[in-house]
Amino acid sequence: MLNSPFIYLTLFMHHFHSLKTTKVSKETNDCVHIAFAIPPELRHEFTFKQGQYINVRFLMGEEDLRRSYSIVNAPSEGNGDLEILVKHLDNGKVSTYLNQVLKLGDFVEVMAPSGHFYTHYHPSNEKNYIGLAAGSGISPVLSNLKEALYQEPKSNGYLIFSNKSFAEIIFKKEIDALVAQFEGKLKVFYLVSREKHFEDELFEGRISAEKLDLIFEKFPEIPVQDSTYFICGPSEMIKGIGDYLKKDKKVPSLQVMYEYYSAPDDGESSEMSDEFKAIPNLESMVTLIIDDDEYSFHLNSKKRSILDQALNDKLPVPFACKGGVCCTCKAQVMEGEVFMEKNFALTEDEVARGFVLTCQCHPTTNVVMLNYDV
Ligand code: FES
């Protein structure tokens, strides 16, 4: 008997629901903007924070394909629909389907929002927020900036946004409308990497430490140290900018938040790291707690990941990217130890509390127990 809404939510948070599309429109040549209606009975489960993401699932032939997409809209705007942006990737089965086949009124399997790429806003705050986004990395950054503007009338937002060309600037109309709506509160710098910028060549190229340095020098009114940053783009951009802000500009780490692009749309790299090669070769009994049920299997530490073995055994484990990016496969170690190959999603605090990404984990003790329900 489920008598607590919290327990109910915890048990079913990994389940997919069929949501109807209320918008399917081309945003740029290779991006589609999709909105889903949330029926009243799912409103609670699909309550989201700015900057979170959803997982979608498609069963294509024998394949169970899952992808993560950041939410574009802010909780304080709109009609409660949930909006995402999907960039078409070459050979990306799901992104191709969503860009080329999906129609208004179609249903898509969607999991409840998750992720922690956000900060908490309060109307009395007088803060500064700087968004740094490349291409489709705009989604969670824009969601955060919009929520800040709606929630905090005394705060300011800045957006430095790079795209290949002016024609490919995602959500340009909406961003320009926000600049007008929140007059003096939002300043936007558009960068283009593959064409001339008609105003200033400073805005030609990609976002990098060097580029930011020049922009900050030219616009000293940008409060570089006294801002919270939302960064989303490719890993090399995030790393370069993160180091620059924290080391060179002395921005406190807690003020620098970042979200990686989703893992590659299809497939993944299987390069083995030296650390993985060094783990002990042993047989382990792995137990998983999923939706209050326990499942056990044997796994050699050098073979596939815990998630891959669970999927092979057809267990109902949650997953999406399988690349250590989305966090959907998160579980907490209750017993034993595991080696985690990659982690682009968990915070240091979560790792310290024993959370792991099971798509990246191999057992390193003879007995391991992981709990997905926490
Ligand atoms: S499935 Fe995305 S991090 Fe593991």
XYZ file of C-alpha atoms and ligand atoms in Angstrom:
378
model
C 0.000 0.000 0.000
C 1.505 3.314 -1.035
C 0.400 5.912 1.454
C 3.081 8.563 0.971
C 3.290 10.756 -2.141
C 7.063 10.891 -1.703
C 7.414 7.096 -1.748
C 5.083 6.913 -4.716
C 7.156 9.476 -6.634
C 10.421 7.759 -5.729
C 9.191 4.395 -6.931
C 7.913 5.641 -10.255
C 10.367 8.415 -11.119
C 12.183 6.122 -13.547
C 9.092 5.344 -15.589
C 8.226 6.772 -18.984
C 4.913 8.454 -19.736
C 3.342 9.054 -23.089
C 3.098 12.816 -23.658
C 1.350 14.564 -26.529
C 3.247 17.150 -28.548
C 1.634 20.597 -28.614
C 4.342 22.187 -30.725
C 6.753 20.826 -33.338
C 8.372 23.681 -35.180
C 11.664 24.279 -36.902
C 13.782 26.691 -34.886
C 16.720 26.720 -37.306
C 17.627 24.544 -40.287
C 18.894 21.757 -38.084
C 16.985 22.240 -34.839
C 13.400 21.516 -33.893
C 11.528 23.068 -30.971
C 9.100 20.631 -29.345
C 6.546 21.173 -26.571
C 4.712 18.483 -24.626
C 1.420 18.872 -22.771
C 1.524 17.612 -19.203
C -1.844 16.104 -18.233
C -3.213 17.099 -14.794
C -2.475 13.693 -13.243
C 1.233 14.048 -14.119
C 1.657 17.706 -13.110
C 3.258 16.818 -9.792
C 5.694 14.319 -11.246
C 6.660 16.629 -14.107
C 7.210 19.730 -11.973
C 10.606 20.961 -13.104
C 13.382 23.331 -12.161
C 15.004 25.645 -14.675
C 17.944 23.943 -16.407
C 16.758 20.359 -15.840
C 16.426 17.779 -18.613
C 14.114 14.986 -19.677
C 14.818 11.588 -21.179
C 12.853 10.381 -24.171
C 12.585 6.803 -25.358
C 11.965 5.305 -28.768
C 11.652 1.623 -29.526
C 12.993 1.255 -33.071
C 12.993 -2.353 -34.210
C 14.986 -4.248 -31.602
C 16.565 -1.092 -30.204
C 15.540 0.758 -27.067
C 16.908 4.222 -27.853
C 17.019 6.861 -25.152
C 18.220 10.436 -25.279
C 18.374 13.357 -22.868
C 17.283 16.853 -23.830
C 17.431 19.975 -21.687
C 14.252 21.861 -20.948
C 14.160 25.239 -22.685
C 11.358 27.030 -20.913
C 11.386 28.391 -17.373
C 9.013 27.187 -14.659
C 7.588 30.708 -14.257
C 6.553 31.169 -17.871
C 4.092 29.690 -20.296
C 1.178 27.341 -19.857
C 2.890 24.508 -18.026
C 3.913 22.664 -21.185
C 7.426 21.289 -21.206
C 9.661 22.439 -24.069
C 12.874 21.034 -25.505
C 15.147 21.768 -28.452
C 16.565 18.924 -30.521
C 19.511 19.471 -32.821
C 19.758 17.111 -35.752
C 22.957 15.052 -35.633
C 24.331 13.191 -38.635
C 23.451 9.503 -38.208
C 21.509 10.307 -35.041
C 18.488 8.039 -35.191
C 16.471 9.803 -32.511
C 17.429 13.360 -33.484
C 16.647 12.573 -37.136
C 13.251 11.174 -36.207
C 12.407 14.157 -34.023
C 13.566 16.642 -36.663
C 12.128 14.988 -39.731
C 9.240 12.700 -38.787
C 7.595 13.849 -35.556
C 4.321 15.739 -36.068
C 2.142 17.940 -33.943
C -0.170 15.746 -31.860
C 2.159 12.728 -31.857
C 2.950 11.040 -28.568
C 6.474 10.555 -27.207
C 7.646 8.485 -24.229
C 9.101 10.923 -21.696
C 10.585 10.448 -18.225
C 10.080 12.998 -15.433
C 12.618 15.875 -15.343
C 15.874 15.536 -13.462
C 19.267 17.231 -13.173
C 20.781 19.865 -10.948
C 21.990 22.575 -13.335
C 20.234 25.365 -11.489
C 20.435 27.691 -8.546
C 17.635 28.892 -6.301
C 16.108 32.276 -7.012
C 14.409 34.668 -4.639
C 12.628 37.968 -5.384
C 14.786 39.859 -2.872
C 18.088 38.837 -4.519
C 20.233 41.420 -6.270
C 22.552 39.153 -8.193
C 24.251 38.781 -11.559
C 23.959 35.750 -13.806
C 26.131 35.098 -16.844
C 25.143 32.466 -19.400
C 27.832 31.062 -21.690
C 26.383 28.806 -24.358
C 27.453 27.224 -27.621
C 24.796 26.183 -30.145
C 22.150 23.892 -28.687
C 23.795 24.377 -25.284
C 21.513 27.410 -25.083
C 18.552 25.373 -23.777
C 19.407 24.982 -20.073
C 21.237 28.322 -19.993
C 18.228 30.197 -21.376
C 15.891 28.393 -18.998
C 18.015 29.574 -16.070
C 18.366 33.167 -17.272
C 14.641 33.457 -17.928
C 13.754 32.153 -14.491
C 16.227 34.596 -12.913
C 14.630 37.503 -14.783
C 11.099 36.441 -13.891
C 11.879 35.723 -10.246
C 14.402 38.410 -9.364
C 13.482 41.934 -10.544
C 16.653 43.390 -9.018
C 19.072 40.936 -10.651
C 20.860 41.233 -14.007
C 21.548 38.695 -16.715
C 24.251 38.488 -19.375
C 24.381 36.013 -22.214
C 27.379 35.244 -24.394
C 26.145 32.870 -27.070
C 28.097 31.414 -29.986
C 26.724 29.874 -33.160
C 28.170 29.203 -36.585
C 26.257 31.990 -38.319
C 23.558 34.570 -37.697
C 21.004 32.393 -39.456
C 21.781 29.600 -37.031
C 21.390 31.571 -33.811
C 18.949 29.441 -31.876
C 16.018 31.249 -30.229
C 17.297 34.632 -31.470
C 13.788 36.035 -31.770
C 12.906 34.952 -28.260
C 16.182 36.200 -26.791
C 15.817 39.591 -28.494
C 12.251 39.801 -27.176
C 13.523 39.112 -23.655
C 16.098 41.899 -24.009
C 13.236 44.265 -24.890
C 10.902 42.921 -22.207
C 13.483 43.150 -19.410
C 14.900 46.449 -20.551
C 18.369 47.077 -19.120
C 18.326 43.774 -17.235
C 19.601 41.425 -19.924
C 22.608 42.071 -22.136
C 23.361 39.677 -24.967
C 26.506 39.149 -27.033
C 26.107 36.964 -30.107
C 29.282 35.336 -31.426
C 29.522 33.781 -34.895
C 32.304 31.359 -35.770
C 31.914 30.915 -39.524
C 31.049 34.318 -40.875
C 31.903 37.977 -40.430
C 30.286 39.822 -37.562
C 28.874 43.058 -38.960
C 29.508 45.100 -35.776
C 32.804 44.020 -34.293
C 35.319 41.305 -35.107
C 35.653 40.711 -31.379
C 32.434 38.709 -31.771
C 33.842 36.413 -34.407
C 34.887 32.968 -33.232
C 33.939 30.574 -30.473
C 33.701 31.097 -26.737
C 37.090 30.477 -25.178
C 39.157 31.794 -22.278
C 40.972 34.170 -24.643
C 37.715 35.432 -26.150
C 36.139 35.978 -22.738
C 39.204 37.865 -21.598
C 38.835 40.280 -24.512
C 35.088 40.695 -23.980
C 35.491 41.321 -20.250
C 38.206 43.867 -20.988
C 36.055 45.737 -23.494
C 32.929 45.641 -21.313
C 34.165 46.356 -17.764
C 30.568 46.726 -16.577
C 30.235 42.920 -16.676
C 30.654 41.825 -13.036
C 33.075 38.995 -13.753
C 33.790 37.918 -10.173
C 30.448 38.756 -8.688
C 28.331 36.561 -10.967
C 26.913 33.068 -11.090
C 27.800 31.339 -14.357
C 25.742 28.856 -16.343
C 27.914 27.184 -18.973
C 26.755 24.653 -21.556
C 28.642 23.451 -24.594
C 31.282 20.942 -25.640
C 33.617 19.563 -22.995
C 36.722 21.413 -24.177
C 34.866 24.726 -23.968
C 33.567 23.968 -20.481
C 36.978 22.922 -19.228
C 38.806 25.906 -20.743
C 36.309 28.453 -19.496
C 35.909 26.801 -16.092
C 39.655 26.893 -15.450
C 39.901 30.477 -16.680
C 37.074 31.720 -14.467
C 38.155 29.871 -11.349
C 41.934 30.198 -11.637
C 42.535 33.414 -13.549
C 39.478 35.398 -12.524
C 39.162 33.916 -9.029
C 35.456 33.242 -9.374
C 34.431 30.943 -6.490
C 33.805 27.367 -7.694
C 30.249 27.355 -6.365
C 29.428 30.219 -8.749
C 30.541 28.283 -11.826
C 27.911 25.768 -12.914
C 28.162 23.743 -16.063
C 26.246 21.181 -18.081
C 27.794 19.063 -20.807
C 26.155 18.496 -24.143
C 24.399 15.155 -24.291
C 26.556 12.174 -25.086
C 26.971 11.319 -28.792
C 23.592 10.561 -30.319
C 24.447 7.002 -31.264
C 27.139 4.721 -29.937
C 29.938 5.565 -27.584
C 33.681 5.379 -27.221
C 34.948 2.209 -25.555
C 38.576 3.254 -24.951
C 39.796 1.664 -21.728
C 41.587 4.009 -19.305
C 44.765 3.063 -17.445
C 42.820 3.285 -14.175
C 40.300 0.763 -15.455
C 43.057 -1.569 -16.608
C 44.489 -1.410 -13.065
C 41.358 -2.566 -11.171
C 41.442 -6.116 -9.743
C 40.130 -8.944 -11.890
C 37.424 -10.544 -9.756
C 33.985 -12.109 -9.814
C 31.353 -10.111 -7.994
C 27.787 -10.683 -6.862
C 25.990 -7.455 -7.724
C 22.593 -6.623 -6.234
C 20.482 -3.736 -7.501
C 17.508 -2.183 -5.737
C 15.110 -0.768 -8.316
C 11.593 0.443 -7.508
C 11.801 -1.423 -4.199
C 12.664 -4.774 -5.825
C 16.032 -6.524 -5.570
C 17.841 -8.111 -8.521
C 21.174 -9.975 -8.341
C 23.669 -11.169 -10.942
C 27.289 -12.258 -11.228
C 29.668 -9.898 -13.012
C 33.367 -9.999 -13.758
C 34.980 -6.675 -12.879
C 36.793 -6.458 -16.216
C 33.755 -7.186 -18.361
C 30.835 -4.928 -19.113
C 29.557 -2.143 -16.865
C 26.980 -2.840 -14.167
C 24.335 -1.045 -16.230
C 25.175 -3.020 -19.377
C 24.940 -6.306 -17.486
C 21.613 -5.254 -15.979
C 20.286 -4.334 -19.434
C 21.592 -7.610 -20.810
C 19.593 -9.370 -18.074
C 16.553 -7.273 -19.037
C 16.323 -5.572 -15.641
C 14.277 -2.333 -15.429
C 17.278 -0.049 -14.875
C 16.983 3.638 -15.780
C 19.414 4.936 -18.374
C 19.756 7.317 -21.311
C 23.154 8.478 -22.572
C 25.332 5.572 -21.349
C 28.204 8.053 -21.508
C 28.419 9.428 -17.968
C 26.680 12.672 -18.948
C 22.977 12.563 -18.171
C 22.885 11.146 -14.625
C 19.796 9.013 -15.318
C 21.562 5.813 -14.215
C 22.541 7.285 -10.834
C 22.501 4.942 -7.847
C 23.982 4.917 -4.369
C 26.499 2.333 -3.219
C 25.050 0.544 -0.183
C 27.663 -2.198 0.089
C 31.066 -2.925 -1.448
C 33.007 -0.741 -3.860
C 32.924 0.090 -7.554
C 35.230 1.794 -10.037
C 33.587 4.632 -11.985
C 35.198 5.218 -15.376
C 33.761 8.650 -16.309
C 31.661 11.226 -14.532
C 30.402 14.361 -16.231
C 27.238 14.592 -14.177
C 27.608 13.953 -10.457
C 28.751 16.725 -8.140
C 31.704 16.218 -5.797
C 29.273 16.153 -2.917
C 27.212 13.376 -4.522
C 30.328 11.304 -5.162
C 31.390 11.804 -1.538
C 27.960 10.497 -0.480
C 28.468 7.317 -2.472
C 26.491 8.105 -5.616
C 27.744 6.581 -8.854
C 26.797 6.442 -12.518
C 26.102 2.771 -13.082
C 26.743 3.023 -16.831
C 30.353 3.767 -15.868
C 30.747 1.344 -12.974
C 32.560 -1.941 -12.519
C 32.606 -3.886 -9.235
C 35.907 -3.945 -7.358
C 34.765 -6.062 -4.398
C 33.181 -9.521 -4.346
C 29.864 -8.163 -3.147
C 28.276 -4.932 -4.344
C 24.843 -3.511 -3.621
C 23.488 -0.398 -5.367
C 20.237 1.417 -4.705
C 18.517 3.275 -7.547
C 15.605 4.411 -5.371
C 17.439 7.094 -3.396
S 23.066 6.662 -18.596
Fe 23.610 8.789 -18.696
S 25.117 8.964 -17.124
Fe 24.675 6.833 -17.160
